[in-house]
């Protein structure tokens, strides 16, 4: 191999007058050194060639000068010939340009979407130094539950303890708050409380007010620009007031306005309340509950490794010797795509989904390039005489290569212009498809235009280099004698590229089927409860004092009693956490607990839900053993129901045996004990991506949310009565209800969008592939017109002729099917691993996908062959 390369190099640079003599001497030198070893002889040969690489022995390269290739006259000639060739073969030119344009447009739009997904929280000036302080549970060296939140005092003490920490901020996210605007009530769901350090960590643009102190006083409020305009129109918002009802029921003064929060952030808000306004809340929580999103900003030269090495000792110092909880730092720029933490501020994206989408985009672009390569090389025989004549009159190979690359550049340039137009026109539909408002226009967006130019260049080389190499390599003597035929290697390459197209099509179609089948499975799977015609909503909250809470609870009781009077309302129940929420929408306990007398104390996260006695009936939740809560029993203040997942965690096989036993939290023997009065069937509280959580259900007769089961025949009347009754009892609070089946459906919105993206791009990829196959089969059929005529004269029928053409494609489809099915199996199994409840791999769907690809391919080829086969043989043979 080494000698072979050295020979080629020597032949390339050596002057023809010296070549034969020196080549003979080199060969003699090589044979003398073979006595030592073959490898030694080859390396010595290469060394001699490098020594001979000097000006006195080199050929003249003047005809290869760069100037001669880009001379204006030559460029004009390249353009004239390229345009003439494109116009002479309009159908093939249109196929190439349209295929490349669609592929490039799809790829670039997806590229911008991926760029947007990967840009989350990177717009902050020091984003690489900002980390979220989270809490994880570590048992026996293994990380268990990971919580995005932490204790309120945690960030301040870490700044005191760690010299590497430059700044910190602590925030609290509200579920929703009700504001009064004149006579109207406005429900705001993106409100957070933040301390005065907030703008030292996150450098949002401050439009009005002082970033240093606008969150330092209690009962102060900072608005985003759009919210300031919503509440105050053109008035100056500074110094204006807004009243927050419910738990605050007091007036807040606007002390600042900031620019709207970008879409590409994991922690969205449109209002900031000073954390001094919730001082009673965080003082009560202290080190007892981790309910706060906290962030640390490290110093420029700080070592993250060193900081993390100190966190375990600090966790023990502030949370106690027995704690299994640990402080943890997570880069904010990685939260959106890489977080697997519970209690995220918003549902994170999926790194796997983004990667799969990127692969599909590359598939589409490669298919478009393959079309160009296949058509260009297949049509080589038609360009052979042109190349032969040009070489005879003095054209060099490098000039011909530049000519054909220029043609590829022209095709790609026209495709890029069309791609820009297609991208601009389809952008609104693409934004709707991905569910992100990430780009308004492409024609004036520099990153998009830069990518367009880059891939114009890459596409020209990728699609044009091999055809240029093939076309410029024809030997004039063979061509002009009419002995040229497409080479076997060229035919093999084209077949290989067709196989790649078929494989990509099979993978995309099968992947679309599997994604949709998994979604259907999740939506049809028995959740363990019934959500049909069940409405859920949160109840009003009183101010943070006992008297106000009692008044609100009394009104809530009367409200529920009123609802039960209507025939369209079957059950009115209450719960702390509505079914169909995300993984964060529930309480939990990460400490030790035991079933007294049956198990040892175990460490692990246990989820806690608080229900009234009507909740089970409202959602048709099955009580397997024992009894329900009873508010008339005084002893029912210290009772609990457990689900099957909780018992499985303790390896208890006899579920009924735990009735009348007691659950105790912590290690202190004097801690309260809760009698187990019932065992309920498992139900999936959240998405089927997660398994059923070990859950304890405690009695709560004034829970935070209500669930109303409506009569299926009268649900509209029931809804109307619910709204009327709510308005009469709670005129200061808007009713924000949702059907539970809609809540569960919303959990799969991201998966549905991925399925739609997958399906849409699959259709586009197949369309581009079929477009290329149409052009290729059309050309092949035209090339074999004489053969078809001869076969018809000899008695072959049209089906026989079509079958002969099908033979090659069936072999290619068979190879593609085998590779495609295996690729689908490995690729889609990776995606299905995201789900705790998933379908078995559906092999039959891959076979169906192969059948669809085969049907489209054979119909395309069959149509082209049929157009040739129906011609009169006398005419076709005469023309030949």
PDB file of C-alpha atoms in Angstrom, residues 241-408:
ATOM      1  CA  UNK A 241     -50.243  49.544  42.377  1.00  0.00           C
ATOM      2  CA  UNK A 242     -51.895  46.192  41.758  1.00  0.00           C
ATOM      3  CA  UNK A 243     -53.943  44.232  44.254  1.00  0.00           C
ATOM      4  CA  UNK A 244     -53.272  40.517  44.686  1.00  0.00           C
ATOM      5  CA  UNK A 245     -56.244  38.640  46.106  1.00  0.00           C
ATOM      6  CA  UNK A 246     -56.392  35.257  47.815  1.00  0.00           C
ATOM      7  CA  UNK A 247     -53.557  34.433  50.173  1.00  0.00           C
ATOM      8  CA  UNK A 248     -52.139  37.993  49.981  1.00  0.00           C
ATOM      9  CA  UNK A 249     -55.249  40.165  49.678  1.00  0.00           C
ATOM     10  CA  UNK A 250     -53.160  43.322  49.663  1.00  0.00           C
ATOM     11  CA  UNK A 251     -51.748  45.942  47.328  1.00  0.00           C
ATOM     12  CA  UNK A 252     -48.299  45.718  45.694  1.00  0.00           C
ATOM     13  CA  UNK A 253     -46.347  48.660  44.263  1.00  0.00           C
ATOM     14  CA  UNK A 254     -44.614  48.406  40.883  1.00  0.00           C
ATOM     15  CA  UNK A 255     -40.930  49.240  41.342  1.00  0.00           C
ATOM     16  CA  UNK A 256     -39.466  48.078  38.038  1.00  0.00           C
ATOM     17  CA  UNK A 257     -40.028  46.953  34.445  1.00  0.00           C
ATOM     18  CA  UNK A 258     -37.785  44.522  32.573  1.00  0.00           C
ATOM     19  CA  UNK A 259     -37.679  43.275  28.998  1.00  0.00           C
ATOM     20  CA  UNK A 260     -39.899  40.291  28.261  1.00  0.00           C
ATOM     21  CA  UNK A 261     -38.378  36.964  29.280  1.00  0.00           C
ATOM     22  CA  UNK A 262     -37.200  35.045  26.168  1.00  0.00           C
ATOM     23  CA  UNK A 263     -38.960  31.882  25.105  1.00  0.00           C
ATOM     24  CA  UNK A 264     -35.736  29.880  25.370  1.00  0.00           C
ATOM     25  CA  UNK A 265     -35.507  29.798  29.144  1.00  0.00           C
ATOM     26  CA  UNK A 266     -36.421  26.991  31.504  1.00  0.00           C
ATOM     27  CA  UNK A 267     -37.672  29.395  34.190  1.00  0.00           C
ATOM     28  CA  UNK A 268     -40.342  31.606  32.642  1.00  0.00           C
ATOM     29  CA  UNK A 269     -42.140  34.400  34.457  1.00  0.00           C
ATOM     30  CA  UNK A 270     -43.864  37.672  33.683  1.00  0.00           C
ATOM     31  CA  UNK A 271     -43.983  39.066  37.233  1.00  0.00           C
ATOM     32  CA  UNK A 272     -41.527  39.185  40.119  1.00  0.00           C
ATOM     33  CA  UNK A 273     -42.624  39.674  43.731  1.00  0.00           C
ATOM     34  CA  UNK A 274     -40.046  40.580  46.358  1.00  0.00           C
ATOM     35  CA  UNK A 275     -39.354  37.591  48.576  1.00  0.00           C
ATOM     36  CA  UNK A 276     -39.727  39.869  51.594  1.00  0.00           C
ATOM     37  CA  UNK A 277     -43.448  39.633  50.767  1.00  0.00           C
ATOM     38  CA  UNK A 278     -43.445  35.898  51.639  1.00  0.00           C
ATOM     39  CA  UNK A 279     -41.105  36.090  54.614  1.00  0.00           C
ATOM     40  CA  UNK A 280     -43.504  34.196  56.889  1.00  0.00           C
ATOM     41  CA  UNK A 281     -43.603  31.319  54.401  1.00  0.00           C
ATOM     42  CA  UNK A 282     -39.864  30.821  54.041  1.00  0.00           C
ATOM     43  CA  UNK A 283     -39.182  31.337  57.733  1.00  0.00           C
ATOM     44  CA  UNK A 284     -41.651  28.556  58.473  1.00  0.00           C
ATOM     45  CA  UNK A 285     -40.100  26.275  55.839  1.00  0.00           C
ATOM     46  CA  UNK A 286     -36.503  26.987  56.891  1.00  0.00           C
ATOM     47  CA  UNK A 287     -34.657  23.618  56.718  1.00  0.00           C
ATOM     48  CA  UNK A 288     -37.928  21.650  56.832  1.00  0.00           C
ATOM     49  CA  UNK A 289     -38.999  21.789  53.199  1.00  0.00           C
ATOM     50  CA  UNK A 290     -37.114  22.213  49.933  1.00  0.00           C
ATOM     51  CA  UNK A 291     -39.581  24.292  47.920  1.00  0.00           C
ATOM     52  CA  UNK A 292     -37.305  26.948  46.420  1.00  0.00           C
ATOM     53  CA  UNK A 293     -35.432  27.309  43.129  1.00  0.00           C
ATOM     54  CA  UNK A 294     -31.977  28.584  44.043  1.00  0.00           C
ATOM     55  CA  UNK A 295     -29.039  29.502  41.824  1.00  0.00           C
ATOM     56  CA  UNK A 296     -25.329  30.031  42.437  1.00  0.00           C
ATOM     57  CA  UNK A 297     -22.959  32.026  40.274  1.00  0.00           C
ATOM     58  CA  UNK A 298     -19.377  30.863  40.627  1.00  0.00           C
ATOM     59  CA  UNK A 299     -16.332  33.091  40.333  1.00  0.00           C
ATOM     60  CA  UNK A 300     -14.584  33.109  36.916  1.00  0.00           C
ATOM     61  CA  UNK A 301     -11.635  30.934  37.988  1.00  0.00           C
ATOM     62  CA  UNK A 302     -13.598  28.655  40.334  1.00  0.00           C
ATOM     63  CA  UNK A 303     -13.233  24.906  39.920  1.00  0.00           C
ATOM     64  CA  UNK A 304     -16.572  23.118  39.796  1.00  0.00           C
ATOM     65  CA  UNK A 305     -14.862  19.885  40.841  1.00  0.00           C
ATOM     66  CA  UNK A 306     -13.522  21.493  44.008  1.00  0.00           C
ATOM     67  CA  UNK A 307     -16.910  23.001  44.838  1.00  0.00           C
ATOM     68  CA  UNK A 308     -18.684  19.666  44.390  1.00  0.00           C
ATOM     69  CA  UNK A 309     -16.139  17.908  46.586  1.00  0.00           C
ATOM     70  CA  UNK A 310     -17.194  20.136  49.506  1.00  0.00           C
ATOM     71  CA  UNK A 311     -20.963  19.721  49.108  1.00  0.00           C
ATOM     72  CA  UNK A 312     -21.327  16.408  50.932  1.00  0.00           C
ATOM     73  CA  UNK A 313     -19.765  17.718  54.145  1.00  0.00           C
ATOM     74  CA  UNK A 314     -21.846  20.884  53.943  1.00  0.00           C
ATOM     75  CA  UNK A 315     -25.003  18.825  53.388  1.00  0.00           C
ATOM     76  CA  UNK A 316     -24.336  16.880  56.583  1.00  0.00           C
ATOM     77  CA  UNK A 317     -23.385  20.040  58.468  1.00  0.00           C
ATOM     78  CA  UNK A 318     -26.682  21.802  57.752  1.00  0.00           C
ATOM     79  CA  UNK A 319     -29.124  18.898  57.321  1.00  0.00           C
ATOM     80  CA  UNK A 320     -27.871  16.572  60.039  1.00  0.00           C
ATOM     81  CA  UNK A 321     -25.685  13.489  60.418  1.00  0.00           C
ATOM     82  CA  UNK A 322     -28.490  11.098  59.499  1.00  0.00           C
ATOM     83  CA  UNK A 323     -29.573  12.852  56.311  1.00  0.00           C
ATOM     84  CA  UNK A 324     -29.425  11.108  52.956  1.00  0.00           C
ATOM     85  CA  UNK A 325     -29.949  14.402  51.128  1.00  0.00           C
ATOM     86  CA  UNK A 326     -27.102  16.101  49.309  1.00  0.00           C
ATOM     87  CA  UNK A 327     -26.653  19.508  47.726  1.00  0.00           C
ATOM     88  CA  UNK A 328     -26.110  19.277  43.997  1.00  0.00           C
ATOM     89  CA  UNK A 329     -25.141  21.763  41.265  1.00  0.00           C
ATOM     90  CA  UNK A 330     -26.616  21.550  37.772  1.00  0.00           C
ATOM     91  CA  UNK A 331     -25.601  23.882  34.883  1.00  0.00           C
ATOM     92  CA  UNK A 332     -28.563  26.051  33.882  1.00  0.00           C
ATOM     93  CA  UNK A 333     -27.677  25.666  30.186  1.00  0.00           C
ATOM     94  CA  UNK A 334     -28.237  21.883  30.481  1.00  0.00           C
ATOM     95  CA  UNK A 335     -31.561  21.988  32.318  1.00  0.00           C
ATOM     96  CA  UNK A 336     -33.861  22.100  29.299  1.00  0.00           C
ATOM     97  CA  UNK A 337     -32.540  19.047  27.476  1.00  0.00           C
ATOM     98  CA  UNK A 338     -30.604  17.038  30.054  1.00  0.00           C
ATOM     99  CA  UNK A 339     -32.508  17.304  33.318  1.00  0.00           C
ATOM    100  CA  UNK A 340     -34.057  14.183  34.845  1.00  0.00           C
ATOM    101  CA  UNK A 341     -34.994  16.005  38.058  1.00  0.00           C
ATOM    102  CA  UNK A 342     -38.458  16.144  39.554  1.00  0.00           C
ATOM    103  CA  UNK A 343     -40.193  19.448  40.308  1.00  0.00           C
ATOM    104  CA  UNK A 344     -38.753  21.269  37.305  1.00  0.00           C
ATOM    105  CA  UNK A 345     -40.092  24.791  36.796  1.00  0.00           C
ATOM    106  CA  UNK A 346     -41.413  23.610  33.422  1.00  0.00           C
ATOM    107  CA  UNK A 347     -41.416  20.268  31.664  1.00  0.00           C
ATOM    108  CA  UNK A 348     -37.963  19.851  30.115  1.00  0.00           C
ATOM    109  CA  UNK A 349     -37.360  18.960  26.504  1.00  0.00           C
ATOM    110  CA  UNK A 350     -35.892  15.700  25.320  1.00  0.00           C
ATOM    111  CA  UNK A 351     -32.273  15.391  24.245  1.00  0.00           C
ATOM    112  CA  UNK A 352     -33.101  12.090  22.536  1.00  0.00           C
ATOM    113  CA  UNK A 353     -36.009  13.617  20.616  1.00  0.00           C
ATOM    114  CA  UNK A 354     -33.772  16.462  19.430  1.00  0.00           C
ATOM    115  CA  UNK A 355     -31.087  13.969  18.381  1.00  0.00           C
ATOM    116  CA  UNK A 356     -33.627  11.841  16.485  1.00  0.00           C
ATOM    117  CA  UNK A 357     -34.986  14.961  14.751  1.00  0.00           C
ATOM    118  CA  UNK A 358     -31.464  15.943  13.745  1.00  0.00           C
ATOM    119  CA  UNK A 359     -30.857  12.484  12.296  1.00  0.00           C
ATOM    120  CA  UNK A 360     -34.075  12.728  10.262  1.00  0.00           C
ATOM    121  CA  UNK A 361     -32.979  16.112   8.929  1.00  0.00           C
ATOM    122  CA  UNK A 362     -29.638  14.645   7.834  1.00  0.00           C
ATOM    123  CA  UNK A 363     -31.487  11.732   6.197  1.00  0.00           C
ATOM    124  CA  UNK A 364     -33.515  14.197   4.140  1.00  0.00           C
ATOM    125  CA  UNK A 365     -30.471  16.197   3.059  1.00  0.00           C
ATOM    126  CA  UNK A 366     -28.469  13.071   2.193  1.00  0.00           C
ATOM    127  CA  UNK A 367     -31.370  11.692   0.150  1.00  0.00           C
ATOM    128  CA  UNK A 368     -31.484  14.927  -1.866  1.00  0.00           C
ATOM    129  CA  UNK A 369     -27.709  14.806  -2.467  1.00  0.00           C
ATOM    130  CA  UNK A 370     -27.927  11.134  -3.416  1.00  0.00           C
ATOM    131  CA  UNK A 371     -30.554  12.000  -6.037  1.00  0.00           C
ATOM    132  CA  UNK A 372     -28.156  14.449  -7.668  1.00  0.00           C
ATOM    133  CA  UNK A 373     -25.232  12.018  -7.613  1.00  0.00           C
ATOM    134  CA  UNK A 374     -27.320   9.172  -9.029  1.00  0.00           C
ATOM    135  CA  UNK A 375     -28.824  11.200 -11.864  1.00  0.00           C
ATOM    136  CA  UNK A 376     -25.528  12.868 -12.746  1.00  0.00           C
ATOM    137  CA  UNK A 377     -23.501   9.655 -12.891  1.00  0.00           C
ATOM    138  CA  UNK A 378     -26.270   7.678 -14.617  1.00  0.00           C
ATOM    139  CA  UNK A 379     -26.385  10.300 -17.343  1.00  0.00           C
ATOM    140  CA  UNK A 380     -22.598  10.113 -17.759  1.00  0.00           C
ATOM    141  CA  UNK A 381     -22.931   8.193 -21.014  1.00  0.00           C
ATOM    142  CA  UNK A 382     -24.802  11.131 -22.543  1.00  0.00           C
ATOM    143  CA  UNK A 383     -21.953  13.500 -21.606  1.00  0.00           C
ATOM    144  CA  UNK A 384     -19.179  11.132 -22.705  1.00  0.00           C
ATOM    145  CA  UNK A 385     -18.811  12.444 -26.263  1.00  0.00           C
ATOM    146  CA  UNK A 386     -18.843  16.032 -25.000  1.00  0.00           C
ATOM    147  CA  UNK A 387     -15.965  15.246 -22.617  1.00  0.00           C
ATOM    148  CA  UNK A 388     -14.049  13.306 -25.281  1.00  0.00           C
ATOM    149  CA  UNK A 389     -14.249  16.128 -27.800  1.00  0.00           C
ATOM    150  CA  UNK A 390     -13.237  18.743 -25.242  1.00  0.00           C
ATOM    151  CA  UNK A 391     -10.218  16.683 -24.223  1.00  0.00           C
ATOM    152  CA  UNK A 392      -9.200  16.244 -27.862  1.00  0.00           C
ATOM    153  CA  UNK A 393      -9.193  20.015 -28.376  1.00  0.00           C
ATOM    154  CA  UNK A 394      -6.990  20.514 -25.308  1.00  0.00           C
ATOM    155  CA  UNK A 395      -9.121  20.581 -22.160  1.00  0.00           C
ATOM    156  CA  UNK A 396      -7.398  19.271 -19.073  1.00  0.00           C
ATOM    157  CA  UNK A 397      -9.064  17.023 -16.510  1.00  0.00           C
ATOM    158  CA  UNK A 398      -8.922  19.672 -13.807  1.00  0.00           C
ATOM    159  CA  UNK A 399     -10.728  22.132 -16.098  1.00  0.00           C
ATOM    160  CA  UNK A 400     -13.447  19.593 -16.773  1.00  0.00           C
ATOM    161  CA  UNK A 401     -13.792  18.900 -13.071  1.00  0.00           C
ATOM    162  CA  UNK A 402     -14.193  22.613 -12.412  1.00  0.00           C
ATOM    163  CA  UNK A 403     -16.785  22.762 -15.201  1.00  0.00           C
ATOM    164  CA  UNK A 404     -18.895  19.994 -13.663  1.00  0.00           C
ATOM    165  CA  UNK A 405     -18.444  21.359 -10.156  1.00  0.00           C
ATOM    166  CA  UNK A 406     -19.631  24.697 -11.514  1.00  0.00           C
ATOM    167  CA  UNK A 407     -22.747  22.941 -12.808  1.00  0.00           C
ATOM    168  CA  UNK A 408     -23.278  21.457  -9.361  1.00  0.00           C
TER     169      UNK A 408
END
